[in-house]
mmCIF file of C-alpha atoms in Angstrom:
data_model
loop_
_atom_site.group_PDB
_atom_site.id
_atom_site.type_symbol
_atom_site.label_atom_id
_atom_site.label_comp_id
_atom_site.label_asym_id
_atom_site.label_seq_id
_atom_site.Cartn_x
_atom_site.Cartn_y
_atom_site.Cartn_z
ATOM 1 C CA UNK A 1 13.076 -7.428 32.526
ATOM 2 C CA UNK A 2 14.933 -9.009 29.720
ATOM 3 C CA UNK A 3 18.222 -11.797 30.799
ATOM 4 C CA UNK A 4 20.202 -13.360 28.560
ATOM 5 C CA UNK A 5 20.335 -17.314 28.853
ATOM 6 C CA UNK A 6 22.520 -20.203 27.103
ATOM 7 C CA UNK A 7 21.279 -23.048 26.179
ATOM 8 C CA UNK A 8 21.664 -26.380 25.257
ATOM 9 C CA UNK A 9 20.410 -26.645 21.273
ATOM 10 C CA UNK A 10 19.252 -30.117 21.761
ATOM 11 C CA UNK A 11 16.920 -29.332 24.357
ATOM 12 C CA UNK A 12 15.736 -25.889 23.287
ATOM 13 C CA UNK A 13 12.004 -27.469 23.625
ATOM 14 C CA UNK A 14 12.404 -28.608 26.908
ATOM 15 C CA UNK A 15 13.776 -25.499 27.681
ATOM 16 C CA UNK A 16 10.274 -23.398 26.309
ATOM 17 C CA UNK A 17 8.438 -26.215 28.001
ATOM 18 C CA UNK A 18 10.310 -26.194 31.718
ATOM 19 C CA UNK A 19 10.148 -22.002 31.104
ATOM 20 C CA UNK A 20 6.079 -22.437 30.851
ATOM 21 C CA UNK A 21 5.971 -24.669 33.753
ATOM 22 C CA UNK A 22 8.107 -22.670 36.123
ATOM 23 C CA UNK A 23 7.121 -18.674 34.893
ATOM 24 C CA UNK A 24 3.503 -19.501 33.344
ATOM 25 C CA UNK A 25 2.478 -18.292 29.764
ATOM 26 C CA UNK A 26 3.591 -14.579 30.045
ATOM 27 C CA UNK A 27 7.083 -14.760 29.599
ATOM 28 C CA UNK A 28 8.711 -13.630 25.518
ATOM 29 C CA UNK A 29 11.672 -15.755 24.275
ATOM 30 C CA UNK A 30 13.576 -13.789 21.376
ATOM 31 C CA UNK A 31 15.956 -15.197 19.048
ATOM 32 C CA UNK A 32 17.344 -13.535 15.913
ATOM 33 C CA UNK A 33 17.632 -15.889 13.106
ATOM 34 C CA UNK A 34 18.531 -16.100 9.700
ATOM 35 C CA UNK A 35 17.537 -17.587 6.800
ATOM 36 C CA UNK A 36 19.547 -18.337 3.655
ATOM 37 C CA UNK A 37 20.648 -20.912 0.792
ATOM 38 C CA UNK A 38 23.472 -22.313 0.604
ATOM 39 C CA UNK A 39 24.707 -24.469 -2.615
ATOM 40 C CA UNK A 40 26.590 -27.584 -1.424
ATOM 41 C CA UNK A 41 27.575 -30.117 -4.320
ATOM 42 C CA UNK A 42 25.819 -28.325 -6.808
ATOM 43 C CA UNK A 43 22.383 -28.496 -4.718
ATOM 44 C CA UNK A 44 20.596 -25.612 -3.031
ATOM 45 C CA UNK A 45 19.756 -26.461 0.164
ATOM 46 C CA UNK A 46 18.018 -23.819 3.086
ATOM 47 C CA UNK A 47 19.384 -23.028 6.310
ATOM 48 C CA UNK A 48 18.746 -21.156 9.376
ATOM 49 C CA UNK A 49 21.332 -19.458 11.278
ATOM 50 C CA UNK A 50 20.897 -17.986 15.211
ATOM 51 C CA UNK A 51 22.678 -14.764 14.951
ATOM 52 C CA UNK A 52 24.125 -15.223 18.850
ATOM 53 C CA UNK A 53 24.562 -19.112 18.392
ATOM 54 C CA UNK A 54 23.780 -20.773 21.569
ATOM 55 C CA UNK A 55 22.175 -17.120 23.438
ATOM 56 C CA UNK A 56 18.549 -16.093 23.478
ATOM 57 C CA UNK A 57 17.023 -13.379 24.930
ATOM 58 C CA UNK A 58 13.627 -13.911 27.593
ATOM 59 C CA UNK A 59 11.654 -11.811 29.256
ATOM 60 C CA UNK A 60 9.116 -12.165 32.182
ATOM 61 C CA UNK A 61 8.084 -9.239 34.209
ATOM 62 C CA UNK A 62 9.471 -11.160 37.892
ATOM 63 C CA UNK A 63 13.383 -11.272 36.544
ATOM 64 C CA UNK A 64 13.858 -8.353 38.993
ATOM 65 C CA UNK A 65 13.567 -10.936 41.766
ATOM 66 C CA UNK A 66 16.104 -13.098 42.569
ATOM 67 C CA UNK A 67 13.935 -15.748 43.909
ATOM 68 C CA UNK A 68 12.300 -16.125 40.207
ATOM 69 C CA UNK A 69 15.908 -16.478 38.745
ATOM 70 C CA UNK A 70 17.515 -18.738 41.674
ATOM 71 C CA UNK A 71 14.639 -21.107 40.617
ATOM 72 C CA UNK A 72 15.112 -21.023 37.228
ATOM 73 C CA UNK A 73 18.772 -22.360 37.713
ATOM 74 C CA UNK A 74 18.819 -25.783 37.562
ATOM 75 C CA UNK A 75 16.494 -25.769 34.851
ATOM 76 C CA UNK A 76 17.189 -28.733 32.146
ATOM 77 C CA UNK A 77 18.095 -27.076 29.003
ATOM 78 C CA UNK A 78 19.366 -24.188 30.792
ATOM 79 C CA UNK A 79 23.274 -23.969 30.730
ATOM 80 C CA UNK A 80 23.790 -20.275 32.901
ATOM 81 C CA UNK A 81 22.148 -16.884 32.954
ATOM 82 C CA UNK A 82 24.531 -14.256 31.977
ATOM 83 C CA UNK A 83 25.393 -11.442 35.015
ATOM 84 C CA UNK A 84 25.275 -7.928 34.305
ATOM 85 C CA UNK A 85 21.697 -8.066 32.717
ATOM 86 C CA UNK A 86 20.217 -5.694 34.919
ATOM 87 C CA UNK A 87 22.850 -2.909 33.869
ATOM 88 C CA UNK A 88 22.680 -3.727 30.557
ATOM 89 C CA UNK A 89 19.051 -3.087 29.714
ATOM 90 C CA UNK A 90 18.757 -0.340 27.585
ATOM 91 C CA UNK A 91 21.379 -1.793 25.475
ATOM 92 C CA UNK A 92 19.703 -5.054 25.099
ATOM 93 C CA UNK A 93 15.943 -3.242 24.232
ATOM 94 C CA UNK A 94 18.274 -1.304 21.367
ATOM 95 C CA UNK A 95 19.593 -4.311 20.347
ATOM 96 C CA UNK A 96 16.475 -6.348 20.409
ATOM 97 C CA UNK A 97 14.555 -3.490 18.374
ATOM 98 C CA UNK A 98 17.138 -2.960 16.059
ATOM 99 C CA UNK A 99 16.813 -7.229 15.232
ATOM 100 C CA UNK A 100 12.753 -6.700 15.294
ATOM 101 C CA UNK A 101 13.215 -3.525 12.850
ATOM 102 C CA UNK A 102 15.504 -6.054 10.633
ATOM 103 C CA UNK A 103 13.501 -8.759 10.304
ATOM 104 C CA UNK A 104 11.029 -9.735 7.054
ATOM 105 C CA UNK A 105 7.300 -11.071 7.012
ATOM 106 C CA UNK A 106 8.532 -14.505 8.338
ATOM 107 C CA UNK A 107 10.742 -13.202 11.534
ATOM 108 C CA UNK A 108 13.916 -13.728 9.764
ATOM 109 C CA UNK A 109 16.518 -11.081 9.754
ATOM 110 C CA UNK A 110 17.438 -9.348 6.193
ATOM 111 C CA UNK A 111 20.581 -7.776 5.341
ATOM 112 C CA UNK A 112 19.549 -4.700 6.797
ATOM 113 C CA UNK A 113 20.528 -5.681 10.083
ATOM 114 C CA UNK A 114 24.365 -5.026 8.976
ATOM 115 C CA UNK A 115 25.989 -1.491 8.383
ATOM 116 C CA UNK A 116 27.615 -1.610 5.419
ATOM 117 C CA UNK A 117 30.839 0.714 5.304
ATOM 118 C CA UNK A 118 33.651 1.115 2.402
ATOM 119 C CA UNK A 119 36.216 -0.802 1.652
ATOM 120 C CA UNK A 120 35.424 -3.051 3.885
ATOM 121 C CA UNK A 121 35.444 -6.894 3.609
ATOM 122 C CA UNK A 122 32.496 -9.243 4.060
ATOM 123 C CA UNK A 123 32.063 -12.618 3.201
ATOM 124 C CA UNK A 124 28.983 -14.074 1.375
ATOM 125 C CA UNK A 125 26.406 -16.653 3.571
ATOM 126 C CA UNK A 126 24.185 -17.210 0.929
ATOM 127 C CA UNK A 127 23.950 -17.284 -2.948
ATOM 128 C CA UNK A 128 26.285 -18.356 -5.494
ATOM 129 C CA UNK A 129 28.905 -16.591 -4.457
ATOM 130 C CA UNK A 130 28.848 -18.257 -0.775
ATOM 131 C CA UNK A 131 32.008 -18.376 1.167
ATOM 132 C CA UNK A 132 33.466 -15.995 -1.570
ATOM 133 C CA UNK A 133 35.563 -12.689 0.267
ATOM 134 C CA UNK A 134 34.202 -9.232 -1.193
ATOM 135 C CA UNK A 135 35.562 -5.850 -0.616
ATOM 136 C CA UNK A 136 32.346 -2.693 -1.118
ATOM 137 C CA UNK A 137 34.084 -0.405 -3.410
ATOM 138 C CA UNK A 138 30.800 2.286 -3.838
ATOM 139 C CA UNK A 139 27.355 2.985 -2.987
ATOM 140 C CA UNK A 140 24.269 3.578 -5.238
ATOM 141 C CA UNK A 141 20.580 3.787 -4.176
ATOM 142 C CA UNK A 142 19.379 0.129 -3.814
ATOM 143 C CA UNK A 143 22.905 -1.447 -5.216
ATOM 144 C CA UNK A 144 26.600 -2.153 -3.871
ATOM 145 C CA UNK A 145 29.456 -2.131 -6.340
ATOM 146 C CA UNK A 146 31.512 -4.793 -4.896
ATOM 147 C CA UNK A 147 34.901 -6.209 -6.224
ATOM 148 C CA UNK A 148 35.090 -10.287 -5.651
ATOM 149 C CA UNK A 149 38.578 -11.172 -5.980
ATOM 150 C CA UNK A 150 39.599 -8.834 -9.216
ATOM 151 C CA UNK A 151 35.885 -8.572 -10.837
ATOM 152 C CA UNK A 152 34.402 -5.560 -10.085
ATOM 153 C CA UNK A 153 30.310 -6.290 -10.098
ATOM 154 C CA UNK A 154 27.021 -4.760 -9.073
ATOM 155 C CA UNK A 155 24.603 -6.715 -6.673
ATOM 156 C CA UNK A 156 21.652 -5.832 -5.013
ATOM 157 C CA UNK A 157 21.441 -4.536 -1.560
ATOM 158 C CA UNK A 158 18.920 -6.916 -0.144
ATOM 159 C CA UNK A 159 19.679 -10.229 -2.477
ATOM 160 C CA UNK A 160 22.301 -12.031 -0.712
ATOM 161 C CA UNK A 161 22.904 -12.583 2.945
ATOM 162 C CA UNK A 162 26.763 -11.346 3.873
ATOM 163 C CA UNK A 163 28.442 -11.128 7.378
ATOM 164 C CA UNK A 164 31.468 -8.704 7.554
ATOM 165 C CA UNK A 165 34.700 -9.887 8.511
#
């Protein structure tokens, strides 16, 4: 059974560790991530993004008992397990095989992730363009005819990293 926990960033190894301790080795801890440049003062530096920030997904076949979860509680690293997991998962496998269909060689997720619709705005993450506002004008095969600002261009589908807005 999959729950979703928060957790504290600075002690996300701790966290894995404590998890191993407490559940043993067969538990799966999922979190979507991207991967992208960003230019700051004329440099390109690389950066990795977690899509749900501070949420991860884990799974371990005893989640069904409440026992497992009451002693996972006071775990260090651990901030709260979110309620309503047991309801919720058929939306969470969707969600997590949609992310697993997304992602490239190195588990990072591509642009494919995001359904691109028209004249809609989105913002660059990565690229030249980053932090530039774009509005998708038209469609071809493996292209997106965008219009940044009052330029209408061409990019490539799968080149740049863009969240919509």
């Amino acid at each position: 059974m999959w729950v979703i926990i928060k957790f504290d960033k600075n002690n996300f190894e701790f966290l894995k560790e404590e998890l191993r301790k407490k559940l043993g080795d067969n538990f799966i801890i999922y979190n979507p991530k991207f991967f992208f440049q960003k230019y700051i003062n004329n440099k390109c530096t690389y950066k990795e993004f977690n899509l749900l920030g501070d949420y991860l997904f884990c799974f371990h076949k005893n989640f069904k008992n409440t026992d497992t979860l009451n002693n996972l509680k006071f775990t260090k690293g651990l901030k709260y397990i979110l309620s309503g997991f047991v309801q919720s998962q058929e939306e969470i496998k969707k969600f997590i095989k949609k992310c697993k269909d997304s992602e490239d060689k190195k588990g990072y997720l591509t642009q494919n992730f995001f359904e691109l619709h028209m004249n809609s705005k989105y913002k660059f993450i990565s690229g030249p363009f980053a932090e530039m506002i774009f509005k998708i004008v038209g469609f071809q095969k493996n292209k997106i005819n965008i219009l940044l600002g009052n330029v209408k261009t061409t990019i490539k589908k799968n080149e740049l990293l863009y969240n919509p807005l």
